[in-house]
Every structure is written in C-alpha cells, then in structure tokens.
RNA sequence: GGUCCCAUCGUCUAGCGGUUUAGGAUACCGGCCUCUCACGCCGGAGACACGGGUUCGAAUCCCGUUGGGACUACCA
C-alpha cells in the first residue's frame, strides 16, 4: 500500500488557535497511525499579513502539544521558482491566461452582476484575448464552462459541483505572488501529499483545486473535510469566544495531552471512550470515526478532561509541566523537595496546573502566610493544649508516615477527649495558613518533621501571645 | 442572493432498519462518604427539529420544510 503523506499548512497571520490545532492533530494522528509521513508547511504567500512572530508562535505551540513533523517547515515564499514553472506549464498548455482587467473594473463587474441577481463571477473578458505577459497582468486559470466536478470525500461522501458555478480564478497576482488555490495544489503535488484532512470550510475550494490537478495531469489526493469547530454562539471560532490560542491554554495550566484529548473528541469518537493518552490515540485514530456535524468548543468539558489527566497522569510527567507555574508563584523548588509526593496530594483537587501550583504554595514557603479569618476561627486558646501535646508527640516520632501519624492522632483524641474534627482544622491552619488543603496526614508526611515542628511552634506562639 | 455542508439531552457524543422504556461523558440537582476542600460512589432531571414517504418495522433509508454553518477576494 502507498505510504500515507499528510500535511498541516497554517498561514502565519496569528497564533495557532484550537481549531487549527485540531486539524493538525487529525493529520498528525492519521499519519502516525498509518505509519506515514506528516509534513509542516507555512503558507505565507500573503506577505502583508504574515509575520515571523506568528511562525514562531505556531511552531512553539505544535512543539508544546507534542505534534512533531517529519518534513519542513517549508515556506511558500521560498518556493516561488517552483510556482513559476507551474504557471508556465499551465499557460503553455492553454489552461491559463494573462488578464489585464483592473480590480476596480472587477468590482464594478461584480456589483452589476449582483444587482441583476446574477453570480458575481469573472466575465471572461481576457479569456480568449491571448494576451502576452505585461507588468500588471494577473494570471487566471481557464476553468471549464460546463460539466461537473466530483469531490469524493471520505467524510462527506460524493459531492457534486456544477462547473458553471466556478469562474476563471486568479492564480498569480499582479505583484507576482501566487494565490492560495494554486500554491496549495502545486505544493501538495510536489510534496506528494496523498491525503488532505482539513476543515470543511475548504470543501467549496476543492472543485477548483481538482480542476488544477487535472490541468496539471496529476493524481487527485484523498480528501477528508472535517466539520468545523464553532463557538458558543454556533458561529466560526474567533477571539470573540474568549481564549482560543493554544498558548492561552498552556498558560492557564492545561496539559498538552488533555487539550489533545479534548480536541480529538470534538468530532471523532471511539465508542463511549472519553479518556485517551496520546499514544492510545495514535493506535485508535481512524478517519471513519470522524463525525459529520460541527461541534461547539466547550471550555467546561475541556476543563474536566484536563482534571482527569491531572488525576491520572504519572506525577513525574505532571511535575515537568507544573514547574513553570511554581516559579510563577515565586517559590523556589529545591531538588529534594519531593515534588512528586506534593503532586500526589493535590492531583485529585486540581483542575489546572495553575490551581495546583497555588495549592502547593504552602509546601514551599519559608513562613506560612496566615489567612486572617482562618486564624481567628481556629487558632483559639482552647486548642493550645492539644496543639502542644501534638507537638511533643510528633517531635519524638521517628518516621512520618500515614500509619504512625494516624496512631498519634488517635491517642491524642483519646487523651484529650477532643474530637478529630476539632483538632484537624487548627492543625491545618497552623501548617498551611488556610482552611482548605489536602488531608492532614498527607500534608504532615510530605511537609516533613522539620517544617511541621516549626510551624506548630509558631502557631502555638501566636495563640499564646494573643492571650 | 447563489453554491455546498450539517441536524440525537444545554454541550461533546454512542447508535450504522428490529437487541432501545434511545447509552456514555460533561454541566446541573439530590443523597452517601468525610479532618477542610476535593475525589469517589449512588440517584434525578434532560434529546432523536418538523412534515411526508419507503418498510411488517425507522433516530437509523428517500424527499420536502425549518434552522444552523461555510464558501462566494489580486485572504488562506
């Protein structure tokens, strides 16, 4: 069987957004699943809107997501010599011609057609003039006037277009650059792309591209037009819908695997399964299971799948992604700070890494910052005695593990006749400064004897000074 | 306007003519668990857009209506 070759061709006119990321993901997964090749190509023929910043942002986002490419990135602006060859081929074979109609004339032409209730197509003024190349001429593709063009789409099925709906579209601009429909075909031909997976907003472009393939006597690739991702208002995704760039989710504390997991399930399914690790996706991803209707981007569901990944992924992997967020909180994490143990106490109560970093803060700070209300409510004189007793007993305890700690508290409760609930909260406030934290035994164990003892002492002092 | 695509709980979806009182996930509501917050567990409410066919039988096939989306550039 022929080796599958897919590609992702972003235009560098902004950051990589989640919709684009999904398209990249589908192409990447399919190539990996089929043991094929995945190519990255930057479509920067719109020199006005393309920027280097965007290129960098897109590359960084893909890397962060773990979507790696086998070839590229190719840049279309560096391939103009190839396009020129193909233009000449089309002109020589009579499939393209020079046109000297001005933009203003075209504008009037279109408005007139619209007013008359007709299609705003190019009227073919220069189609048969046999014009030679001149400075401000554009090159147009000579499209057939009748007949049909069929797109055999893997997802949509057979889609039939009447050729008379199409017009002689421009393939080379008057400034010498080339237009999308042309370069995309030339690139896909020359890069031997045989499977094109893209948003179904391109379905209407496909007959034009197929016509180009035919004029160039090239084999037509397989097309799979995936339904688009829409915003909450069911319109095309844009900034209006809030955070849409991949980096935004990175910064909010999402795991790349979680974003991938969410994105793939938006339009693709594998029975009732919701949770996937990325290597599992590669194994299970096929084009047949892509749905036909558009999906709405749902932040709530993404958040919950992120929480699921934080819960289930190995702490070591979480640690790698958590570190930047801890630094952001300005806390110094030493090599021996048992980060993985810290994570184990927080992974069930964090939906994002940012949340986790905030929750982990107390483990690392030198001095506990007390929440005023918490102190007022729980560090009262009445707990002074049990707190002191606890301190004494912890100081002589050899190993801090859950079993030993449980015993210490059991005895403490027996001896002081105080309820567990009555002592747990004061201890929590003493150790973390807050009323909310992981379980008491967990934090004592992970904090370690030294920190626990000093924090208990400090709390005891605080209460003593108040009275 | 024209062309094309799409239509199952609020959202993501399973379903590919009978096994369905339409399943799961998420969000929401109630309960249990409990040292706080979470997690977890149990339960509840919630959908086949509408109308015609085809068929012994339709969420599933066909047609129409309605609704939504995309495209219609010397953007990609």
Tab-separated table of N, CA and C in Angstrom, chain A residues 259-398:
chain	number	residue	atom	x	y	z
A	259	UNK	N	-5.468	18.767	26.257
A	259	UNK	CA	-6.002	19.575	25.167
A	259	UNK	C	-6.182	18.698	23.925
A	260	UNK	N	-5.189	17.862	23.665
A	260	UNK	CA	-5.273	16.937	22.537
A	260	UNK	C	-6.463	15.992	22.706
A	261	UNK	N	-6.607	15.470	23.889
A	261	UNK	CA	-7.705	14.548	24.192
A	261	UNK	C	-9.062	15.218	23.963
A	262	UNK	N	-9.165	16.446	24.440
A	262	UNK	CA	-10.425	17.159	24.250
A	262	UNK	C	-10.682	17.431	22.775
A	263	UNK	N	-9.666	17.933	22.113
A	263	UNK	CA	-9.796	18.327	20.710
A	263	UNK	C	-10.157	17.139	19.810
A	264	UNK	N	-9.552	15.996	20.074
A	264	UNK	CA	-9.812	14.858	19.197
A	264	UNK	C	-11.247	14.364	19.367
A	265	UNK	N	-11.779	14.483	20.590
A	265	UNK	CA	-13.141	14.018	20.835
A	265	UNK	C	-14.188	14.974	20.283
A	266	UNK	N	-13.737	16.137	19.876
A	266	UNK	CA	-14.623	17.100	19.250
A	266	UNK	C	-14.691	16.732	17.766
A	267	UNK	N	-15.534	15.792	17.433
A	267	UNK	CA	-15.663	15.394	16.036
A	267	UNK	C	-15.254	13.960	15.770
A	268	UNK	N	-14.489	13.388	16.680
A	268	UNK	CA	-14.080	11.996	16.498
A	268	UNK	C	-14.495	11.211	17.737
A	269	UNK	N	-14.838	9.964	17.549
A	269	UNK	CA	-15.220	9.179	18.721
A	269	UNK	C	-14.739	7.742	18.581
A	270	UNK	N	-14.643	7.100	19.726
A	270	UNK	CA	-14.271	5.691	19.753
A	270	UNK	C	-15.221	5.031	20.738
A	271	UNK	N	-16.426	4.725	20.247
A	271	UNK	CA	-17.463	4.219	21.133
A	271	UNK	C	-17.756	5.227	22.223
A	272	UNK	N	-17.819	4.746	23.456
A	272	UNK	CA	-18.131	5.627	24.580
A	272	UNK	C	-16.894	6.139	25.296
A	273	UNK	N	-15.723	5.807	24.784
A	273	UNK	CA	-14.499	6.192	25.496
A	273	UNK	C	-14.262	7.697	25.443
A	274	UNK	N	-13.959	8.272	26.595
A	274	UNK	CA	-13.734	9.712	26.673
A	274	UNK	C	-12.281	10.048	26.934
A	275	UNK	N	-11.617	9.195	27.701
A	275	UNK	CA	-10.254	9.493	28.127
A	275	UNK	C	-9.237	8.723	27.290
A	276	UNK	N	-8.282	9.448	26.749
A	276	UNK	CA	-7.239	8.812	25.935
A	276	UNK	C	-5.872	9.395	26.269
A	277	UNK	N	-4.882	8.528	26.329
A	277	UNK	CA	-3.500	9.007	26.335
A	277	UNK	C	-3.129	9.158	24.866
A	278	UNK	N	-2.144	10.003	24.602
A	278	UNK	CA	-1.833	10.316	23.209
A	278	UNK	C	-1.379	9.097	22.404
A	279	UNK	N	-0.588	8.229	23.020
A	279	UNK	CA	-0.139	7.049	22.254
A	279	UNK	C	-1.324	6.126	21.943
A	280	UNK	N	-2.308	6.167	22.824
A	280	UNK	CA	-3.522	5.391	22.586
A	280	UNK	C	-4.308	5.974	21.406
A	281	UNK	N	-4.266	7.286	21.282
A	281	UNK	CA	-4.950	7.936	20.162
A	281	UNK	C	-4.335	7.509	18.838
A	282	UNK	N	-3.028	7.477	18.813
A	282	UNK	CA	-2.339	7.065	17.585
A	282	UNK	C	-2.783	5.662	17.197
A	283	UNK	N	-2.933	4.827	18.178
A	283	UNK	CA	-3.330	3.447	17.930
A	283	UNK	C	-4.779	3.357	17.430
A	284	UNK	N	-5.638	4.195	17.966
A	284	UNK	CA	-7.065	4.037	17.689
A	284	UNK	C	-7.657	4.983	16.656
A	285	UNK	N	-6.907	5.997	16.272
A	285	UNK	CA	-7.476	7.012	15.389
A	285	UNK	C	-7.651	6.534	13.944
A	286	UNK	N	-8.878	6.666	13.451
A	286	UNK	CA	-9.122	6.405	12.026
A	286	UNK	C	-10.061	7.478	11.502
A	287	UNK	N	-10.039	7.673	10.199
A	287	UNK	CA	-10.879	8.684	9.569
A	287	UNK	C	-12.358	8.281	9.599
A	288	UNK	N	-12.624	6.983	9.623
A	288	UNK	CA	-14.011	6.501	9.582
A	288	UNK	C	-14.813	6.998	10.782
A	289	UNK	N	-14.150	7.203	11.887
A	289	UNK	CA	-14.880	7.594	13.090
A	289	UNK	C	-15.015	9.096	13.288
A	290	UNK	N	-14.716	9.853	12.250
A	290	UNK	CA	-14.927	11.294	12.339
A	290	UNK	C	-16.380	11.580	11.968
A	291	UNK	N	-17.051	12.397	12.772
A	291	UNK	CA	-18.463	12.698	12.560
A	291	UNK	C	-18.683	13.718	11.468
A	292	UNK	N	-19.947	13.978	11.155
A	292	UNK	CA	-20.254	14.871	10.042
A	292	UNK	C	-20.770	16.232	10.464
A	293	UNK	N	-21.116	16.397	11.701
A	293	UNK	CA	-21.683	17.690	12.099
A	293	UNK	C	-20.687	18.509	12.924
A	294	UNK	N	-20.792	19.822	12.814
A	294	UNK	CA	-19.853	20.699	13.518
A	294	UNK	C	-20.038	20.607	15.027
A	295	UNK	N	-18.987	20.955	15.764
A	295	UNK	CA	-19.030	20.885	17.214
A	295	UNK	C	-18.734	22.233	17.847
A	296	UNK	N	-19.327	22.436	19.002
A	296	UNK	CA	-19.106	23.678	19.728
A	296	UNK	C	-17.996	23.486	20.747
A	297	UNK	N	-17.072	24.429	20.767
A	297	UNK	CA	-15.956	24.360	21.693
A	297	UNK	C	-16.460	24.642	23.107
A	298	UNK	N	-16.324	23.658	23.982
A	298	UNK	CA	-16.883	23.752	25.331
A	298	UNK	C	-15.772	23.749	26.380
A	299	UNK	N	-15.536	24.928	26.954
A	299	UNK	CA	-14.438	25.074	27.916
A	299	UNK	C	-14.644	24.201	29.152
A	300	UNK	N	-15.896	24.025	29.548
A	300	UNK	CA	-16.202	23.235	30.745
A	300	UNK	C	-15.725	21.793	30.579
A	301	UNK	N	-16.005	21.273	29.407
A	301	UNK	CA	-15.638	19.876	29.166
A	301	UNK	C	-14.123	19.735	29.055
A	302	UNK	N	-13.502	20.707	28.434
A	302	UNK	CA	-12.044	20.713	28.348
A	302	UNK	C	-11.446	20.748	29.750
A	303	UNK	N	-12.041	21.567	30.595
A	303	UNK	CA	-11.549	21.673	31.961
A	303	UNK	C	-11.650	20.331	32.675
A	304	UNK	N	-12.757	19.648	32.478
A	304	UNK	CA	-12.941	18.383	33.182
A	304	UNK	C	-12.001	17.300	32.638
A	305	UNK	N	-11.719	17.343	31.349
A	305	UNK	CA	-10.793	16.344	30.809
A	305	UNK	C	-9.377	16.663	31.273
A	306	UNK	N	-9.101	17.952	31.469
A	306	UNK	CA	-7.797	18.355	31.999
A	306	UNK	C	-7.638	17.838	33.433
A	307	UNK	N	-8.699	17.989	34.222
A	307	UNK	CA	-8.681	17.499	35.589
A	307	UNK	C	-8.433	15.991	35.600
A	308	UNK	N	-9.059	15.315	34.662
A	308	UNK	CA	-8.916	13.864	34.560
A	308	UNK	C	-7.463	13.472	34.259
A	309	UNK	N	-6.835	14.221	33.373
A	309	UNK	CA	-5.437	13.937	33.047
A	309	UNK	C	-4.527	14.243	34.221
A	310	UNK	N	-4.820	15.326	34.927
A	310	UNK	CA	-4.014	15.669	36.096
A	310	UNK	C	-4.127	14.561	37.138
A	311	UNK	N	-5.294	14.009	37.253
A	311	UNK	CA	-5.555	12.939	38.198
A	311	UNK	C	-4.833	11.646	37.809
A	312	UNK	N	-4.876	11.321	36.536
A	312	UNK	CA	-4.410	10.013	36.091
A	312	UNK	C	-2.966	9.946	35.591
A	313	UNK	N	-2.448	11.050	35.109
A	313	UNK	CA	-1.101	11.002	34.547
A	313	UNK	C	-0.070	10.781	35.647
A	314	UNK	N	1.039	10.112	35.326
A	314	UNK	CA	2.076	9.887	36.338
A	314	UNK	C	2.630	11.215	36.875
A	315	UNK	N	2.799	11.305	38.206
A	315	UNK	CA	3.264	12.537	38.837
A	315	UNK	C	4.539	13.101	38.206
A	316	UNK	N	5.403	12.235	37.745
A	316	UNK	CA	6.650	12.715	37.155
A	316	UNK	C	6.374	13.571	35.927
A	317	UNK	N	5.371	13.134	35.151
A	317	UNK	CA	5.047	13.895	33.942
A	317	UNK	C	4.390	15.222	34.309
A	318	UNK	N	3.524	15.166	35.326
A	318	UNK	CA	2.877	16.396	35.786
A	318	UNK	C	3.942	17.381	36.276
A	319	UNK	N	4.916	16.851	36.978
A	319	UNK	CA	5.954	17.696	37.593
A	319	UNK	C	6.615	18.586	36.551
A	320	UNK	N	6.926	18.005	35.438
A	320	UNK	CA	7.598	18.733	34.369
A	320	UNK	C	6.798	19.969	33.944
A	321	UNK	N	5.496	19.782	33.840
A	321	UNK	CA	4.656	20.888	33.395
A	321	UNK	C	4.275	21.833	34.533
A	322	UNK	N	4.382	21.327	35.756
A	322	UNK	CA	3.980	22.135	36.912
A	322	UNK	C	5.044	23.170	37.291
A	323	UNK	N	6.297	22.783	37.105
A	323	UNK	CA	7.424	23.624	37.499
A	323	UNK	C	7.307	25.101	37.097
A	324	UNK	N	7.007	25.382	35.840
A	324	UNK	CA	6.885	26.793	35.446
A	324	UNK	C	5.834	27.553	36.262
A	325	UNK	N	4.778	26.858	36.651
A	325	UNK	CA	3.715	27.527	37.410
A	325	UNK	C	4.150	27.802	38.839
A	326	UNK	N	4.989	26.923	39.375
A	326	UNK	CA	5.516	27.157	40.721
A	326	UNK	C	6.461	28.340	40.695
A	327	UNK	N	7.253	28.413	39.643
A	327	UNK	CA	8.174	29.554	39.506
A	327	UNK	C	7.393	30.844	39.414
A	328	UNK	N	6.297	30.779	38.701
A	328	UNK	CA	5.438	31.947	38.550
A	328	UNK	C	4.933	32.417	39.915
A	329	UNK	N	4.745	31.461	40.819
A	329	UNK	CA	4.288	31.785	42.175
A	329	UNK	C	5.460	32.245	43.039
A	330	UNK	N	6.605	32.352	42.392
A	330	UNK	CA	7.836	32.779	43.053
A	330	UNK	C	8.226	31.862	44.211
A	331	UNK	N	8.012	30.585	44.015
A	331	UNK	CA	8.522	29.737	45.066
A	331	UNK	C	9.679	28.894	44.550
A	332	UNK	N	10.661	28.746	45.378
A	332	UNK	CA	11.852	28.009	44.987
A	332	UNK	C	11.657	26.540	45.312
A	333	UNK	N	11.810	25.747	44.285
A	333	UNK	CA	11.641	24.319	44.465
A	333	UNK	C	13.013	23.653	44.439
A	334	UNK	N	13.434	23.164	45.584
A	334	UNK	CA	14.740	22.512	45.636
A	334	UNK	C	14.650	21.117	45.028
A	335	UNK	N	15.799	20.612	44.679
A	335	UNK	CA	15.882	19.286	44.059
A	335	UNK	C	15.201	18.211	44.926
A	336	UNK	N	15.403	18.343	46.249
A	336	UNK	CA	14.923	17.286	47.140
A	336	UNK	C	13.568	17.611	47.758
A	337	UNK	N	12.765	18.364	47.028
A	337	UNK	CA	11.528	18.825	47.656
A	337	UNK	C	10.351	17.868	47.457
A	338	UNK	N	10.628	16.655	47.040
A	338	UNK	CA	9.571	15.652	46.909
A	338	UNK	C	8.389	16.130	46.090
A	339	UNK	N	8.706	16.749	44.959
A	339	UNK	CA	7.645	17.323	44.141
A	339	UNK	C	6.581	16.295	43.766
A	340	UNK	N	7.019	15.080	43.514
A	340	UNK	CA	6.041	14.064	43.114
A	340	UNK	C	5.080	13.710	44.249
A	341	UNK	N	5.592	13.732	45.470
A	341	UNK	CA	4.707	13.495	46.616
A	341	UNK	C	3.736	14.646	46.786
A	342	UNK	N	4.253	15.839	46.578
A	342	UNK	CA	3.396	17.023	46.642
A	342	UNK	C	2.260	16.873	45.647
A	343	UNK	N	2.618	16.472	44.437
A	343	UNK	CA	1.614	16.326	43.380
A	343	UNK	C	0.565	15.280	43.744
A	344	UNK	N	1.018	14.202	44.357
A	344	UNK	CA	0.080	13.145	44.732
A	344	UNK	C	-0.977	13.620	45.730
A	345	UNK	N	-0.631	14.642	46.515
A	345	UNK	CA	-1.630	15.147	47.471
A	345	UNK	C	-2.593	16.127	46.813
A	346	UNK	N	-2.236	16.604	45.629
A	346	UNK	CA	-3.043	17.666	45.014
A	346	UNK	C	-3.737	17.273	43.715
A	347	UNK	N	-3.358	16.152	43.138
A	347	UNK	CA	-3.886	15.848	41.803
A	347	UNK	C	-5.378	15.545	41.777
A	348	UNK	N	-5.935	15.210	42.919
A	348	UNK	CA	-7.381	14.963	42.932
A	348	UNK	C	-8.162	16.240	43.193
A	349	UNK	N	-7.455	17.286	43.568
A	349	UNK	CA	-8.182	18.527	43.852
A	349	UNK	C	-7.745	19.696	42.983
A	350	UNK	N	-7.166	19.406	41.838
A	350	UNK	CA	-6.760	20.493	40.938
A	350	UNK	C	-7.292	20.226	39.538
A	351	UNK	N	-7.935	21.233	39.001
A	351	UNK	CA	-8.420	21.089	37.633
A	351	UNK	C	-7.417	21.636	36.626
A	352	UNK	N	-6.545	22.512	37.107
A	352	UNK	CA	-5.485	23.036	36.240
A	352	UNK	C	-4.166	23.039	37.009
A	353	UNK	N	-3.071	23.174	36.260
A	353	UNK	CA	-1.761	23.222	36.901
A	353	UNK	C	-1.599	24.506	37.701
A	354	UNK	N	-2.262	25.533	37.227
A	354	UNK	CA	-2.199	26.811	37.918
A	354	UNK	C	-2.813	26.662	39.312
A	355	UNK	N	-3.970	26.012	39.334
A	355	UNK	CA	-4.651	25.743	40.592
A	355	UNK	C	-3.756	24.889	41.489
A	356	UNK	N	-3.112	23.901	40.883
A	356	UNK	CA	-2.252	23.017	41.651
A	356	UNK	C	-1.075	23.769	42.257
A	357	UNK	N	-0.507	24.667	41.472
A	357	UNK	CA	0.625	25.447	41.960
A	357	UNK	C	0.209	26.315	43.139
A	358	UNK	N	-0.981	26.888	43.035
A	358	UNK	CA	-1.482	27.710	44.138
A	358	UNK	C	-1.695	26.865	45.386
A	359	UNK	N	-2.215	25.683	45.163
A	359	UNK	CA	-2.468	24.788	46.279
A	359	UNK	C	-1.185	24.236	46.888
A	360	UNK	N	-0.110	24.253	46.105
A	360	UNK	CA	1.151	23.673	46.574
A	360	UNK	C	2.032	24.688	47.276
A	361	UNK	N	1.627	25.929	47.151
A	361	UNK	CA	2.447	27.026	47.659
A	361	UNK	C	2.929	26.815	49.096
A	362	UNK	N	2.028	26.386	49.957
A	362	UNK	CA	2.356	26.283	51.382
A	362	UNK	C	3.463	25.284	51.667
A	363	UNK	N	3.644	24.326	50.771
A	363	UNK	CA	4.699	23.332	50.982
A	363	UNK	C	6.077	23.988	50.926
A	364	UNK	N	6.176	25.015	50.094
A	364	UNK	CA	7.492	25.555	49.778
A	364	UNK	C	7.865	26.854	50.485
A	365	UNK	N	6.876	27.585	50.964
A	365	UNK	CA	7.191	28.883	51.551
A	365	UNK	C	7.962	28.731	52.857
A	366	UNK	N	8.818	29.700	53.122
A	366	UNK	CA	9.596	29.719	54.356
A	366	UNK	C	8.679	29.977	55.543
A	367	UNK	N	7.920	31.051	55.424
A	367	UNK	CA	6.991	31.379	56.503
A	367	UNK	C	5.560	31.286	55.989
A	368	UNK	N	4.759	30.632	56.773
A	368	UNK	CA	3.362	30.450	56.382
A	368	UNK	C	2.631	31.784	56.434
A	369	UNK	N	1.913	32.064	55.352
A	369	UNK	CA	1.110	33.287	55.412
A	369	UNK	C	-0.306	32.888	55.822
A	370	UNK	N	-0.696	33.398	56.990
A	370	UNK	CA	-1.985	33.004	57.550
A	370	UNK	C	-3.148	33.775	56.946
A	371	UNK	N	-4.193	33.049	56.734
A	371	UNK	CA	-5.446	33.682	56.356
A	371	UNK	C	-6.091	34.172	57.655
A	372	UNK	N	-6.353	35.475	57.698
A	372	UNK	CA	-6.805	36.095	58.947
A	372	UNK	C	-8.050	35.432	59.550
A	373	UNK	N	-9.018	35.222	58.693
A	373	UNK	CA	-10.267	34.620	59.163
A	373	UNK	C	-10.025	33.219	59.722
A	374	UNK	N	-9.141	32.486	59.044
A	374	UNK	CA	-8.843	31.119	59.463
A	374	UNK	C	-8.222	31.120	60.852
A	375	UNK	N	-7.300	32.050	61.061
A	375	UNK	CA	-6.634	32.139	62.362
A	375	UNK	C	-7.650	32.463	63.450
A	376	UNK	N	-8.478	33.424	63.161
A	376	UNK	CA	-9.463	33.876	64.129
A	376	UNK	C	-10.414	32.737	64.527
A	377	UNK	N	-10.759	31.955	63.553
A	377	UNK	CA	-11.741	30.907	63.817
A	377	UNK	C	-11.136	29.660	64.468
A	378	UNK	N	-9.911	29.306	64.084
A	378	UNK	CA	-9.381	28.011	64.536
A	378	UNK	C	-8.192	28.052	65.493
A	379	UNK	N	-7.391	29.121	65.446
A	379	UNK	CA	-6.252	29.170	66.374
A	379	UNK	C	-6.666	29.915	67.637
A	380	UNK	N	-7.490	29.206	68.394
A	380	UNK	CA	-8.024	29.795	69.616
A	380	UNK	C	-7.357	29.178	70.841
A	381	UNK	N	-7.403	29.880	71.953
A	381	UNK	CA	-6.771	29.380	73.189
A	381	UNK	C	-7.189	27.955	73.534
A	382	UNK	N	-8.399	27.607	73.204
A	382	UNK	CA	-8.894	26.271	73.561
A	382	UNK	C	-8.098	25.139	72.912
A	383	UNK	N	-7.395	25.441	71.798
A	383	UNK	CA	-6.644	24.373	71.155
A	383	UNK	C	-5.166	24.399	71.521
A	384	UNK	N	-4.812	25.338	72.367
A	384	UNK	CA	-3.409	25.478	72.749
A	384	UNK	C	-2.853	24.187	73.336
A	385	UNK	N	-3.628	23.615	74.258
A	385	UNK	CA	-3.142	22.419	74.942
A	385	UNK	C	-2.990	21.223	74.009
A	386	UNK	N	-4.032	20.875	73.270
A	386	UNK	CA	-3.862	19.744	72.349
A	386	UNK	C	-2.781	19.979	71.310
A	387	UNK	N	-2.615	21.203	70.877
A	387	UNK	CA	-1.590	21.522	69.896
A	387	UNK	C	-0.193	21.272	70.469
A	388	UNK	N	-0.045	21.693	71.720
A	388	UNK	CA	1.239	21.489	72.388
A	388	UNK	C	1.531	19.999	72.542
A	389	UNK	N	0.514	19.283	72.925
A	389	UNK	CA	0.651	17.848	73.112
A	389	UNK	C	1.040	17.166	71.807
A	390	UNK	N	0.377	17.618	70.742
A	390	UNK	CA	0.667	17.070	69.423
A	390	UNK	C	2.119	17.342	69.048
A	391	UNK	N	2.559	18.557	69.298
A	391	UNK	CA	3.929	18.944	69.007
A	391	UNK	C	4.919	18.015	69.714
A	392	UNK	N	4.667	17.815	71.018
A	392	UNK	CA	5.546	16.938	71.807
A	392	UNK	C	5.631	15.554	71.185
A	393	UNK	N	4.489	15.040	70.846
A	393	UNK	CA	4.454	13.660	70.358
A	393	UNK	C	5.049	13.517	68.962
A	394	UNK	N	4.889	14.550	68.151
A	394	UNK	CA	5.455	14.482	66.797
A	394	UNK	C	6.973	14.611	66.853
A	395	UNK	N	7.416	15.394	67.819
A	395	UNK	CA	8.860	15.590	67.941
A	395	UNK	C	9.605	14.305	68.265
A	396	UNK	N	8.915	13.413	68.966
A	396	UNK	CA	9.585	12.149	69.307
A	396	UNK	C	9.241	11.018	68.342
A	397	UNK	N	8.416	11.363	67.349
A	397	UNK	CA	8.055	10.331	66.369
A	397	UNK	C	9.174	10.174	65.346
A	398	UNK	N	9.578	8.926	65.147
A	398	UNK	CA	10.701	8.668	64.244
A	398	UNK	C	10.330	8.896	62.784
